[in-house]
Amino acid sequence: MSISDEIKQSLTEQFDKTQVPEDVDRRVRQSFVQFHEKKENKKMKKNIIAFSIAAAVLIPTGAYSLSSSYFAKDQADINGLVGSGVQHAVSEGLSVPIDRKITDQGITIHFKEVYVEDTKVLVHYRIEKPDGALVPWEFDTTGLQIISDGKKDGKQVENPTYQEPGVEGFSQLSFIGTGRKDHLPFRLTDAVGKEIETGIADKDQPEGVIAFVTSGASLPQTIKLNVDIDRIGKAKGSWKGDIAIDQSKAKQATDAAR
């Protein structure tokens, strides 16, 4: 037998004969259990942290779909047409982002988002300067018999009103002007260009919503937003065009908004 084998055998016999006191054995076992408990706790903490990070990533995603839509904002509402039903629908991603622009005189009408139900169309627009900032909400009242300039503490808060010669009552000066006889700068048309009968509402400001609502009839399969503008604030020009309205989410939006 080699020397190394003799040493191993001697040590084995010595360990076999050695008796560990009960209190020492208990402490060793307790330390072993505590070690593994700490190890498991660390694993659990890591799992909790990982889950928290995942939640932090996932939760804002849902919030983003709501907050990123202009129609989710309180200022988007117009005559109660952008209410909680619409906000619920857009929180589910049922509006359609667009990026259509009509530019003249350095001023761009930027159409950014559309929301469609079976009987309603909402369009979010911005009127922008070349740098993308909103144009000022201001009016050219030269030559008009002004009743009210619409300002409070020097800030524009509403459209000016004026008196027309030979006309009873007063008229309101629009921010977005058109040469059309019906004075409507925006309207919906069908596939052949025929105007669709709807009620129309807008805030007539540099940013807002144009709302179209039928009397209950479903909208045709093909609709376009017709734009015919010859004045924006103090600037005169020509902003004309047709924008196709995406109705791919209309059925889902109608159901979600109920």
mmCIF file of C-alpha atoms in Angstrom:
data_model
loop_
_atom_site.group_PDB
_atom_site.id
_atom_site.type_symbol
_atom_site.label_atom_id
_atom_site.label_comp_id
_atom_site.label_asym_id
_atom_site.label_seq_id
_atom_site.Cartn_x
_atom_site.Cartn_y
_atom_site.Cartn_z
ATOM 1 C CA MET A 1 0.000 0.000 0.000
ATOM 2 C CA SER A 2 1.340 3.391 -0.933
ATOM 3 C CA ILE A 3 1.901 6.116 1.626
ATOM 4 C CA SER A 4 -0.987 8.225 0.259
ATOM 5 C CA ASP A 5 -3.383 5.267 0.514
ATOM 6 C CA GLU A 6 -2.266 4.601 4.074
ATOM 7 C CA ILE A 7 -2.935 8.245 4.990
ATOM 8 C CA LYS A 8 -6.443 8.145 3.436
ATOM 9 C CA GLN A 9 -7.293 4.917 5.280
ATOM 10 C CA SER A 10 -6.014 6.312 8.566
ATOM 11 C CA LEU A 11 -8.032 9.525 8.174
ATOM 12 C CA THR A 12 -11.184 7.592 7.264
ATOM 13 C CA GLU A 13 -10.868 5.405 10.348
ATOM 14 C CA GLN A 14 -10.278 8.505 12.470
ATOM 15 C CA PHE A 15 -13.428 10.248 11.109
ATOM 16 C CA ASP A 16 -15.497 7.122 11.671
ATOM 17 C CA LYS A 17 -14.446 7.004 15.324
ATOM 18 C CA THR A 18 -15.053 10.732 15.868
ATOM 19 C CA GLN A 19 -18.382 11.686 17.485
ATOM 20 C CA VAL A 20 -19.731 15.221 17.017
ATOM 21 C CA PRO A 21 -21.475 16.698 20.079
ATOM 22 C CA GLU A 22 -25.220 17.167 19.603
ATOM 23 C CA ASP A 23 -25.156 20.946 20.133
ATOM 24 C CA VAL A 24 -22.376 21.346 17.552
ATOM 25 C CA ASP A 25 -24.248 19.114 15.104
ATOM 26 C CA ARG A 26 -27.405 21.174 15.636
ATOM 27 C CA ARG A 27 -25.574 24.446 15.009
ATOM 28 C CA VAL A 28 -23.982 23.108 11.840
ATOM 29 C CA ARG A 29 -27.343 21.906 10.521
ATOM 30 C CA GLN A 30 -29.017 25.210 11.462
ATOM 31 C CA SER A 31 -26.296 27.201 9.698
ATOM 32 C CA PHE A 32 -26.734 25.018 6.625
ATOM 33 C CA VAL A 33 -30.512 25.644 6.564
ATOM 34 C CA GLN A 34 -30.080 29.402 7.097
ATOM 35 C CA PHE A 35 -27.548 29.530 4.275
ATOM 36 C CA HIS A 36 -30.006 27.958 1.852
ATOM 37 C CA GLU A 37 -32.875 30.158 3.075
ATOM 38 C CA LYS A 38 -30.793 33.263 2.364
ATOM 39 C CA LYS A 39 -29.896 31.884 -1.039
ATOM 40 C CA GLU A 40 -33.557 31.234 -1.866
ATOM 41 C CA ASN A 41 -34.526 34.706 -0.597
ATOM 42 C CA LYS A 42 -31.944 36.264 -2.888
ATOM 43 C CA LYS A 43 -33.385 34.327 -5.811
ATOM 44 C CA MET A 44 -36.882 35.455 -4.869
ATOM 45 C CA LYS A 45 -35.778 39.081 -4.573
ATOM 46 C CA LYS A 46 -34.150 38.841 -7.982
ATOM 47 C CA ASN A 47 -37.368 37.414 -9.410
ATOM 48 C CA ILE A 48 -39.430 40.181 -7.780
ATOM 49 C CA ILE A 49 -37.067 42.841 -9.134
ATOM 50 C CA ALA A 50 -37.201 41.277 -12.592
ATOM 51 C CA PHE A 51 -41.011 41.201 -12.433
ATOM 52 C CA SER A 52 -41.105 44.822 -11.263
ATOM 53 C CA ILE A 53 -38.901 45.891 -14.158
ATOM 54 C CA ALA A 54 -41.146 44.014 -16.583
ATOM 55 C CA ALA A 55 -44.200 45.701 -15.055
ATOM 56 C CA ALA A 56 -42.506 49.084 -15.336
ATOM 57 C CA VAL A 57 -42.002 48.402 -19.023
ATOM 58 C CA LEU A 58 -45.485 47.034 -19.648
ATOM 59 C CA ILE A 59 -47.619 49.464 -17.646
ATOM 60 C CA PRO A 60 -46.527 52.644 -19.471
ATOM 61 C CA THR A 61 -47.194 50.892 -22.777
ATOM 62 C CA GLY A 62 -50.895 50.734 -21.988
ATOM 63 C CA ALA A 63 -50.859 54.269 -20.630
ATOM 64 C CA TYR A 64 -49.081 55.498 -23.747
ATOM 65 C CA SER A 65 -51.807 54.237 -26.081
ATOM 66 C CA LEU A 66 -54.247 56.398 -24.137
ATOM 67 C CA SER A 67 -52.162 59.520 -23.560
ATOM 68 C CA SER A 68 -50.606 59.593 -27.035
ATOM 69 C CA SER A 69 -54.007 60.127 -28.654
ATOM 70 C CA TYR A 70 -55.144 63.734 -28.838
ATOM 71 C CA PHE A 71 -58.728 62.501 -28.413
ATOM 72 C CA ALA A 72 -57.843 61.285 -24.901
ATOM 73 C CA LYS A 73 -57.248 64.860 -23.762
ATOM 74 C CA ASP A 74 -59.963 66.935 -22.113
ATOM 75 C CA GLN A 75 -59.411 69.860 -24.496
ATOM 76 C CA ALA A 76 -60.269 67.595 -27.428
ATOM 77 C CA ASP A 77 -63.940 67.482 -26.491
ATOM 78 C CA ILE A 78 -66.285 69.534 -28.592
ATOM 79 C CA ASN A 79 -70.011 69.659 -27.887
ATOM 80 C CA GLY A 80 -69.746 66.373 -25.976
ATOM 81 C CA LEU A 81 -68.665 64.479 -29.108
ATOM 82 C CA VAL A 82 -65.315 63.390 -27.659
ATOM 83 C CA GLY A 83 -66.532 61.848 -24.435
ATOM 84 C CA SER A 84 -65.660 58.865 -22.270
ATOM 85 C CA GLY A 85 -66.749 56.393 -24.951
ATOM 86 C CA VAL A 86 -64.287 57.818 -27.454
ATOM 87 C CA GLN A 87 -61.565 57.969 -24.804
ATOM 88 C CA HIS A 88 -62.141 54.305 -23.982
ATOM 89 C CA ALA A 89 -61.951 53.377 -27.659
ATOM 90 C CA VAL A 90 -58.708 55.282 -28.284
ATOM 91 C CA SER A 91 -57.195 53.701 -25.157
ATOM 92 C CA GLU A 92 -57.574 50.434 -27.060
ATOM 93 C CA GLY A 93 -55.721 51.874 -30.044
ATOM 94 C CA LEU A 94 -58.809 52.434 -32.186
ATOM 95 C CA SER A 95 -57.811 55.770 -33.695
ATOM 96 C CA VAL A 96 -55.605 56.027 -36.787
ATOM 97 C CA PRO A 97 -52.471 58.234 -36.834
ATOM 98 C CA ILE A 98 -52.019 60.151 -40.092
ATOM 99 C CA ASP A 99 -49.493 62.640 -41.408
ATOM 100 C CA ARG A 100 -51.120 64.735 -44.112
ATOM 101 C CA LYS A 101 -50.108 68.344 -44.707
ATOM 102 C CA ILE A 102 -51.412 71.201 -46.836
ATOM 103 C CA THR A 103 -49.037 74.171 -47.000
ATOM 104 C CA ASP A 104 -49.225 77.705 -48.386
ATOM 105 C CA GLN A 105 -47.754 81.062 -47.331
ATOM 106 C CA GLY A 106 -45.433 79.262 -44.909
ATOM 107 C CA ILE A 107 -48.412 77.947 -42.961
ATOM 108 C CA THR A 108 -49.196 74.234 -42.795
ATOM 109 C CA ILE A 109 -52.456 72.559 -41.870
ATOM 110 C CA HIS A 110 -51.230 69.300 -40.392
ATOM 111 C CA PHE A 111 -53.786 66.495 -40.047
ATOM 112 C CA LYS A 112 -52.460 64.070 -37.436
ATOM 113 C CA GLU A 113 -55.108 61.606 -36.287
ATOM 114 C CA VAL A 114 -58.511 60.247 -37.293
ATOM 115 C CA TYR A 115 -61.143 58.451 -35.259
ATOM 116 C CA VAL A 116 -64.143 56.893 -36.980
ATOM 117 C CA GLU A 117 -67.339 55.240 -35.772
ATOM 118 C CA ASP A 118 -70.260 54.096 -37.921
ATOM 119 C CA THR A 119 -71.859 57.553 -37.774
ATOM 120 C CA LYS A 120 -69.048 59.835 -36.601
ATOM 121 C CA VAL A 121 -65.668 61.105 -37.788
ATOM 122 C CA LEU A 122 -63.190 63.036 -35.640
ATOM 123 C CA VAL A 123 -60.088 64.636 -37.141
ATOM 124 C CA HIS A 124 -57.248 66.149 -35.102
ATOM 125 C CA TYR A 125 -55.403 68.987 -36.832
ATOM 126 C CA ARG A 126 -52.686 71.520 -36.062
ATOM 127 C CA ILE A 127 -51.968 74.738 -37.956
ATOM 128 C CA GLU A 128 -48.215 75.162 -37.859
ATOM 129 C CA LYS A 129 -45.457 77.619 -38.653
ATOM 130 C CA PRO A 130 -42.388 76.390 -40.601
ATOM 131 C CA ASP A 131 -40.693 75.333 -37.342
ATOM 132 C CA GLY A 132 -43.650 73.144 -36.373
ATOM 133 C CA ALA A 133 -44.935 75.451 -33.636
ATOM 134 C CA LEU A 134 -48.573 76.491 -33.657
ATOM 135 C CA VAL A 135 -49.460 79.708 -35.443
ATOM 136 C CA PRO A 136 -50.786 82.413 -33.111
ATOM 137 C CA TRP A 137 -54.517 82.671 -32.553
ATOM 138 C CA GLU A 138 -54.968 86.172 -33.932
ATOM 139 C CA PHE A 139 -57.323 88.023 -36.269
ATOM 140 C CA ASP A 140 -57.233 90.837 -38.795
ATOM 141 C CA THR A 141 -60.063 93.181 -37.810
ATOM 142 C CA THR A 142 -59.052 96.015 -40.144
ATOM 143 C CA GLY A 143 -62.088 97.849 -41.544
ATOM 144 C CA LEU A 144 -64.591 96.005 -39.354
ATOM 145 C CA GLN A 145 -66.999 97.616 -36.916
ATOM 146 C CA ILE A 146 -65.839 95.598 -33.938
ATOM 147 C CA ILE A 147 -68.233 94.898 -31.090
ATOM 148 C CA SER A 148 -65.793 92.744 -29.114
ATOM 149 C CA ASP A 149 -62.179 91.880 -29.923
ATOM 150 C CA GLY A 150 -62.490 88.610 -27.983
ATOM 151 C CA LYS A 151 -59.536 89.394 -25.745
ATOM 152 C CA LYS A 152 -59.196 89.255 -21.980
ATOM 153 C CA ASP A 153 -56.178 90.825 -20.307
ATOM 154 C CA GLY A 154 -54.609 91.131 -23.750
ATOM 155 C CA LYS A 155 -55.026 87.413 -24.517
ATOM 156 C CA GLN A 156 -57.334 86.010 -27.191
ATOM 157 C CA VAL A 157 -60.034 83.940 -25.484
ATOM 158 C CA GLU A 158 -62.748 83.898 -28.153
ATOM 159 C CA ASN A 159 -63.447 84.981 -31.715
ATOM 160 C CA PRO A 160 -64.051 88.710 -32.310
ATOM 161 C CA THR A 161 -67.570 89.865 -33.095
ATOM 162 C CA TYR A 162 -68.478 92.717 -35.424
ATOM 163 C CA GLN A 163 -71.436 94.607 -36.855
ATOM 164 C CA GLU A 164 -72.165 94.365 -40.576
ATOM 165 C CA PRO A 165 -73.834 97.402 -42.167
ATOM 166 C CA GLY A 166 -77.538 96.831 -42.770
ATOM 167 C CA VAL A 167 -77.551 93.514 -40.917
ATOM 168 C CA GLU A 168 -79.305 93.019 -37.596
ATOM 169 C CA GLY A 169 -77.411 91.356 -34.786
ATOM 170 C CA PHE A 170 -73.701 90.668 -35.044
ATOM 171 C CA SER A 171 -71.323 88.394 -36.892
ATOM 172 C CA GLN A 172 -68.393 86.359 -35.608
ATOM 173 C CA LEU A 173 -65.026 86.615 -37.329
ATOM 174 C CA SER A 174 -63.669 83.158 -38.119
ATOM 175 C CA PHE A 175 -60.041 82.165 -37.639
ATOM 176 C CA ILE A 176 -60.203 79.638 -40.491
ATOM 177 C CA GLY A 177 -61.871 81.309 -43.464
ATOM 178 C CA THR A 178 -63.290 79.993 -46.724
ATOM 179 C CA GLY A 179 -64.797 81.463 -49.865
ATOM 180 C CA ARG A 180 -67.548 78.845 -49.932
ATOM 181 C CA LYS A 181 -71.108 80.151 -49.721
ATOM 182 C CA ASP A 182 -71.913 77.809 -46.847
ATOM 183 C CA HIS A 183 -68.834 79.116 -44.963
ATOM 184 C CA LEU A 184 -67.670 75.550 -44.255
ATOM 185 C CA PRO A 185 -63.914 75.065 -44.724
ATOM 186 C CA PHE A 186 -64.208 71.332 -43.988
ATOM 187 C CA ARG A 187 -66.730 68.783 -45.236
ATOM 188 C CA LEU A 188 -66.997 65.057 -45.890
ATOM 189 C CA THR A 189 -67.517 63.707 -49.401
ATOM 190 C CA ASP A 190 -68.144 60.226 -50.778
ATOM 191 C CA ALA A 191 -66.345 58.280 -53.517
ATOM 192 C CA VAL A 192 -67.777 60.467 -56.309
ATOM 193 C CA GLY A 193 -67.205 63.757 -54.493
ATOM 194 C CA LYS A 194 -70.777 64.243 -53.303
ATOM 195 C CA GLU A 195 -71.066 65.952 -49.933
ATOM 196 C CA ILE A 196 -72.217 63.689 -47.113
ATOM 197 C CA GLU A 197 -74.953 65.174 -44.950
ATOM 198 C CA THR A 198 -73.567 65.582 -41.446
ATOM 199 C CA GLY A 199 -73.550 67.978 -38.581
ATOM 200 C CA ILE A 200 -70.162 69.708 -38.302
ATOM 201 C CA ALA A 201 -68.418 71.152 -35.257
ATOM 202 C CA ASP A 202 -64.968 72.656 -34.769
ATOM 203 C CA LYS A 203 -63.301 75.066 -32.348
ATOM 204 C CA ASP A 204 -61.854 77.315 -35.066
ATOM 205 C CA GLN A 205 -58.460 77.534 -33.360
ATOM 206 C CA PRO A 206 -54.824 76.727 -34.281
ATOM 207 C CA GLU A 207 -55.260 73.210 -32.893
ATOM 208 C CA GLY A 208 -58.355 71.179 -32.319
ATOM 209 C CA VAL A 209 -60.846 68.631 -33.555
ATOM 210 C CA ILE A 210 -63.189 68.704 -36.527
ATOM 211 C CA ALA A 211 -66.239 66.559 -35.781
ATOM 212 C CA PHE A 212 -68.723 65.179 -38.306
ATOM 213 C CA VAL A 213 -71.846 63.325 -37.153
ATOM 214 C CA THR A 214 -74.676 61.896 -39.227
ATOM 215 C CA SER A 215 -78.291 61.911 -38.070
ATOM 216 C CA GLY A 216 -78.028 58.155 -37.535
ATOM 217 C CA ALA A 217 -77.225 56.856 -41.005
ATOM 218 C CA SER A 218 -74.039 54.833 -41.403
ATOM 219 C CA LEU A 219 -71.243 56.527 -43.294
ATOM 220 C CA PRO A 220 -70.496 55.308 -46.840
ATOM 221 C CA GLN A 221 -67.645 52.859 -47.374
ATOM 222 C CA THR A 222 -65.451 55.527 -48.969
ATOM 223 C CA ILE A 223 -65.210 58.983 -47.438
ATOM 224 C CA LYS A 224 -62.836 61.902 -47.835
ATOM 225 C CA LEU A 225 -62.187 65.072 -45.897
ATOM 226 C CA ASN A 226 -62.480 67.999 -48.286
ATOM 227 C CA VAL A 227 -60.473 71.093 -47.316
ATOM 228 C CA ASP A 228 -61.206 74.511 -48.870
ATOM 229 C CA ILE A 229 -59.558 77.395 -46.985
ATOM 230 C CA ASP A 230 -58.536 80.861 -48.188
ATOM 231 C CA ARG A 231 -57.601 82.538 -44.907
ATOM 232 C CA ILE A 232 -55.951 81.534 -41.638
ATOM 233 C CA GLY A 233 -55.904 84.270 -39.017
ATOM 234 C CA LYS A 234 -54.294 87.278 -40.687
ATOM 235 C CA ALA A 235 -52.829 85.282 -43.592
ATOM 236 C CA LYS A 236 -54.553 84.899 -46.949
ATOM 237 C CA GLY A 237 -53.714 81.981 -49.224
ATOM 238 C CA SER A 238 -55.017 78.724 -50.632
ATOM 239 C CA TRP A 239 -55.180 75.524 -48.623
ATOM 240 C CA LYS A 240 -57.175 72.990 -50.618
ATOM 241 C CA GLY A 241 -57.179 69.221 -50.896
ATOM 242 C CA ASP A 242 -58.867 65.892 -50.199
ATOM 243 C CA ILE A 243 -57.773 63.444 -47.525
ATOM 244 C CA ALA A 244 -58.962 59.830 -47.530
ATOM 245 C CA ILE A 245 -60.461 58.733 -44.205
ATOM 246 C CA ASP A 246 -59.362 55.310 -42.964
ATOM 247 C CA GLN A 247 -62.430 53.433 -41.680
ATOM 248 C CA SER A 248 -60.689 50.127 -40.943
ATOM 249 C CA LYS A 249 -61.312 50.450 -37.186
ATOM 250 C CA ALA A 250 -64.794 51.986 -37.339
ATOM 251 C CA LYS A 251 -66.721 48.850 -36.331
ATOM 252 C CA GLN A 252 -64.418 48.107 -33.396
ATOM 253 C CA ALA A 253 -64.481 51.749 -32.281
ATOM 254 C CA THR A 254 -68.281 51.871 -32.434
ATOM 255 C CA ASP A 255 -68.546 48.783 -30.216
ATOM 256 C CA ALA A 256 -65.860 49.977 -27.787
ATOM 257 C CA ALA A 257 -67.424 53.434 -27.394
ATOM 258 C CA ARG A 258 -70.841 52.117 -26.359
#
